[in-house]
Short mmCIF file of C-alpha atoms in Angstrom, two decimals:
data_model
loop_
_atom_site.label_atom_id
_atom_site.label_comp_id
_atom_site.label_asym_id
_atom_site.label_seq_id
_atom_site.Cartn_x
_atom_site.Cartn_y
_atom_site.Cartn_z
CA UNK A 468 -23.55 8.50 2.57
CA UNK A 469 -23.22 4.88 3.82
CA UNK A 470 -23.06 3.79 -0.06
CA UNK A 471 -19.95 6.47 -0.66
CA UNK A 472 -18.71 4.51 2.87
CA UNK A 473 -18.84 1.28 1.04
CA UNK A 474 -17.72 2.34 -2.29
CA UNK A 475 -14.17 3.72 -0.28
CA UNK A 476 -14.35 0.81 1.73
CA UNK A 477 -14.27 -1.68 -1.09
CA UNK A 478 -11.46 0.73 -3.28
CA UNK A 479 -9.30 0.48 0.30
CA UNK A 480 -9.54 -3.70 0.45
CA UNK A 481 -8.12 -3.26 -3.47
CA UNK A 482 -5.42 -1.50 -2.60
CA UNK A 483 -4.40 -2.82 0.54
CA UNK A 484 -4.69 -6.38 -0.80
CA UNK A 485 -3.12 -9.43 -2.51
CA UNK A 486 -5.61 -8.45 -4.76
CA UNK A 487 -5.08 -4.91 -5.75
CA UNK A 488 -1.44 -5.96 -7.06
CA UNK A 489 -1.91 -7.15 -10.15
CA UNK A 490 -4.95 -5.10 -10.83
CA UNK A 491 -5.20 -1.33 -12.80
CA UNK A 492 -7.10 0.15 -9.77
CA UNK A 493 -6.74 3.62 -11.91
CA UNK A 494 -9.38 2.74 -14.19
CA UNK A 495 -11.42 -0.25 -11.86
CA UNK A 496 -14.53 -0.36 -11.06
CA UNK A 497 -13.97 0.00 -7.55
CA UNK A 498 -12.48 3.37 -8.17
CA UNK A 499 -15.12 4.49 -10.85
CA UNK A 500 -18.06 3.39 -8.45
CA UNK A 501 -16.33 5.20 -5.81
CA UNK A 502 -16.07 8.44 -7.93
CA UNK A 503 -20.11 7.97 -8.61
CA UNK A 504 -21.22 7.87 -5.18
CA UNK A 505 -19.00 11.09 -4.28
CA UNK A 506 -20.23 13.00 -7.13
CA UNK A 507 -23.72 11.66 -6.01
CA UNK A 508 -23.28 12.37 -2.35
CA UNK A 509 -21.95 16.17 -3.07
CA UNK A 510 -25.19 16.52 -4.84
CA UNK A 511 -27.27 15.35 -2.22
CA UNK A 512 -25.92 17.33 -0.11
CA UNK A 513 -26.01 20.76 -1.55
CA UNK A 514 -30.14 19.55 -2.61
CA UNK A 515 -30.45 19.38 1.25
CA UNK A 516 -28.54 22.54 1.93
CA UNK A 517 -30.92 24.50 -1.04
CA UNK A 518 -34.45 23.36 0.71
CA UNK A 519 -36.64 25.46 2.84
CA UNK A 520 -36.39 22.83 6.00
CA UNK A 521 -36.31 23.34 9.62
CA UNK A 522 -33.45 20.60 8.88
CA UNK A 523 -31.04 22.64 7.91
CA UNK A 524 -29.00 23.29 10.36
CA UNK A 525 -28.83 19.17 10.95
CA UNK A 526 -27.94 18.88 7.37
CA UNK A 527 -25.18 21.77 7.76
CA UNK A 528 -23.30 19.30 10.42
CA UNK A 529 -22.44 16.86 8.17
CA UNK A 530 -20.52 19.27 6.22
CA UNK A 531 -17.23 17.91 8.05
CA UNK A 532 -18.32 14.35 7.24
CA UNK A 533 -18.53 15.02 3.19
CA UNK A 534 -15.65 17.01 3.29
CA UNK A 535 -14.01 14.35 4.97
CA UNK A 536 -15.54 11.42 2.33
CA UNK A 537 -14.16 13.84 -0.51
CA UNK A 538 -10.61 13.70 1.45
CA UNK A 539 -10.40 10.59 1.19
CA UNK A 540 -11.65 9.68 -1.83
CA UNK A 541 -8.97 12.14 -3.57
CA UNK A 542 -6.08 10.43 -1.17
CA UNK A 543 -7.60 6.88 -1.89
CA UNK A 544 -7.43 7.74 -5.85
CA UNK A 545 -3.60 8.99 -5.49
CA UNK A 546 -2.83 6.03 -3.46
CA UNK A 547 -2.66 3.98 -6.51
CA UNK A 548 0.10 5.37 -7.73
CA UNK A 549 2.56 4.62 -4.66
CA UNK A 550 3.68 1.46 -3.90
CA UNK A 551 1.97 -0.17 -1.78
CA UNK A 552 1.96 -3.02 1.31
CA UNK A 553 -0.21 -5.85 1.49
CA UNK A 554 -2.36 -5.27 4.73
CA UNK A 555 -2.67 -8.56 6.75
CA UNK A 556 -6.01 -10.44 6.66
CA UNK A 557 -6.61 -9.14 10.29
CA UNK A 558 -5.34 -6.02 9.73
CA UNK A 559 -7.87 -5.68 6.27
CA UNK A 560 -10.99 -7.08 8.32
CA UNK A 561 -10.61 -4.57 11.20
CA UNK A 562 -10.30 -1.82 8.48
CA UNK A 563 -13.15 -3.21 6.97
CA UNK A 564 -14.73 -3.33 10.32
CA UNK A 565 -14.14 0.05 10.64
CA UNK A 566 -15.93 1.37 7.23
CA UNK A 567 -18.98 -1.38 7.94
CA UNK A 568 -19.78 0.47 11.31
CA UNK A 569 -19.13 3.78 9.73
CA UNK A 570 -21.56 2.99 7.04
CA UNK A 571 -24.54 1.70 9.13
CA UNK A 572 -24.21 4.40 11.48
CA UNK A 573 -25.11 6.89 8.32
CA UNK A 574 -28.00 4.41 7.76
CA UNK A 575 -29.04 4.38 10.90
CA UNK A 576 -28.30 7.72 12.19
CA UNK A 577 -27.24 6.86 15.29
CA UNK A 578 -23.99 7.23 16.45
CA UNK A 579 -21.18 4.29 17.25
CA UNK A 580 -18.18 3.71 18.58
CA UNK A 581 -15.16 4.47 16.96
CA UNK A 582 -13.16 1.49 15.62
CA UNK A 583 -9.27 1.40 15.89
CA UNK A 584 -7.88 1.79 12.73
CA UNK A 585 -4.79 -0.45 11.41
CA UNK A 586 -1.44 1.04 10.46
CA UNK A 587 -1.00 2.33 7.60
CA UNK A 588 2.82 2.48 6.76
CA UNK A 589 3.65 5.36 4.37
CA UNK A 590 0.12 5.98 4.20
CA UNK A 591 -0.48 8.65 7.58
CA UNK A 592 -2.84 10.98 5.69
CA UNK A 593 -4.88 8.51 4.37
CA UNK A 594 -4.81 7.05 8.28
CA UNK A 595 -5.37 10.29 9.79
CA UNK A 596 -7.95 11.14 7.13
CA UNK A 597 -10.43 7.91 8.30
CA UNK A 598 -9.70 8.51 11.84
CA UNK A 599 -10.91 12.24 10.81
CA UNK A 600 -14.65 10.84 9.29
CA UNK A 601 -14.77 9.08 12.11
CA UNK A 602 -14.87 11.60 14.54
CA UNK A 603 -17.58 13.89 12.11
CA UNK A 604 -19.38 10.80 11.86
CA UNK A 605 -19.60 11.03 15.64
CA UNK A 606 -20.09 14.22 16.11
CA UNK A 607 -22.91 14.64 13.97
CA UNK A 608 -24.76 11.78 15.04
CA UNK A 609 -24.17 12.56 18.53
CA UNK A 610 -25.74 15.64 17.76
CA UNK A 611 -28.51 14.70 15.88
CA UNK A 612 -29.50 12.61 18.16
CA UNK A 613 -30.20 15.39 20.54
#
């Protein structure tokens, strides 16, 4: 999970940056290691879900964080088709803030606090759609925890 994280993370600082606007993000590596780690993740995931494990029902709550992950990574693959802006550097290192805590937390299983978020102009799904894995992240980890 916290390498799907990344993967996102890293496509989101390409398209949101100086960097991503002279660059074919449709066919990048950043979007095809991105598409890996999904496929990889899904994979995982329905392993997990298959095994005889007293588990299971701690695997079953992360169900809203993959569907979340595969949200995003479908409206972080059609945001390179729409114009873009170019994020500020603060702006880019507290969304990058934001997807570092979100990936240790799946590495650590333990839960965080949730980071604010930077605006996203013209971009409110893809906003509302990190805020959203952010809150499963929480909630799962708050309740495995217990």
């Amino acid at each position: 999970m916290a390498k799907t994280i990344r993967s996102q993370q890293q496509f989101l600082l390409a398209l949101f940056s100086e960097y991503g606007k002279d660059t074919d993000l449709d066919d990048s590596a950043e979007n095809r290691k991105m598409q890996t780690n999904l496929t990889n993740l899904r994979i995982v995931y329905n392993t997990a879900l298959g095994e005889l494990s007293k588990n299971r029902s701690r695997t079953e709550l992360l169900l809203p964080v993959i569907f979340s992950l595969e949200q995003l990574g479908y409206l972080i693959e059609a945001s390179v088709q729409k114009k873009r802006p170019s994020l500020s550097d603060q702006e880019l290192a507290q969304l990058m803030l934001a997807f570092e805590v979100m990936a240790k937390s799946a590495e650590q299983q333990r839960a965080f606090s949730q980071k604010p978020i930077p605006e996203l102009k013209d971009f409110k799904k893809l906003q509302k759609e990190i805020h959203d894995l952010q809150y499963g992240l929480t909630v799962s980890m708050n309740a495995n925890a217990t």
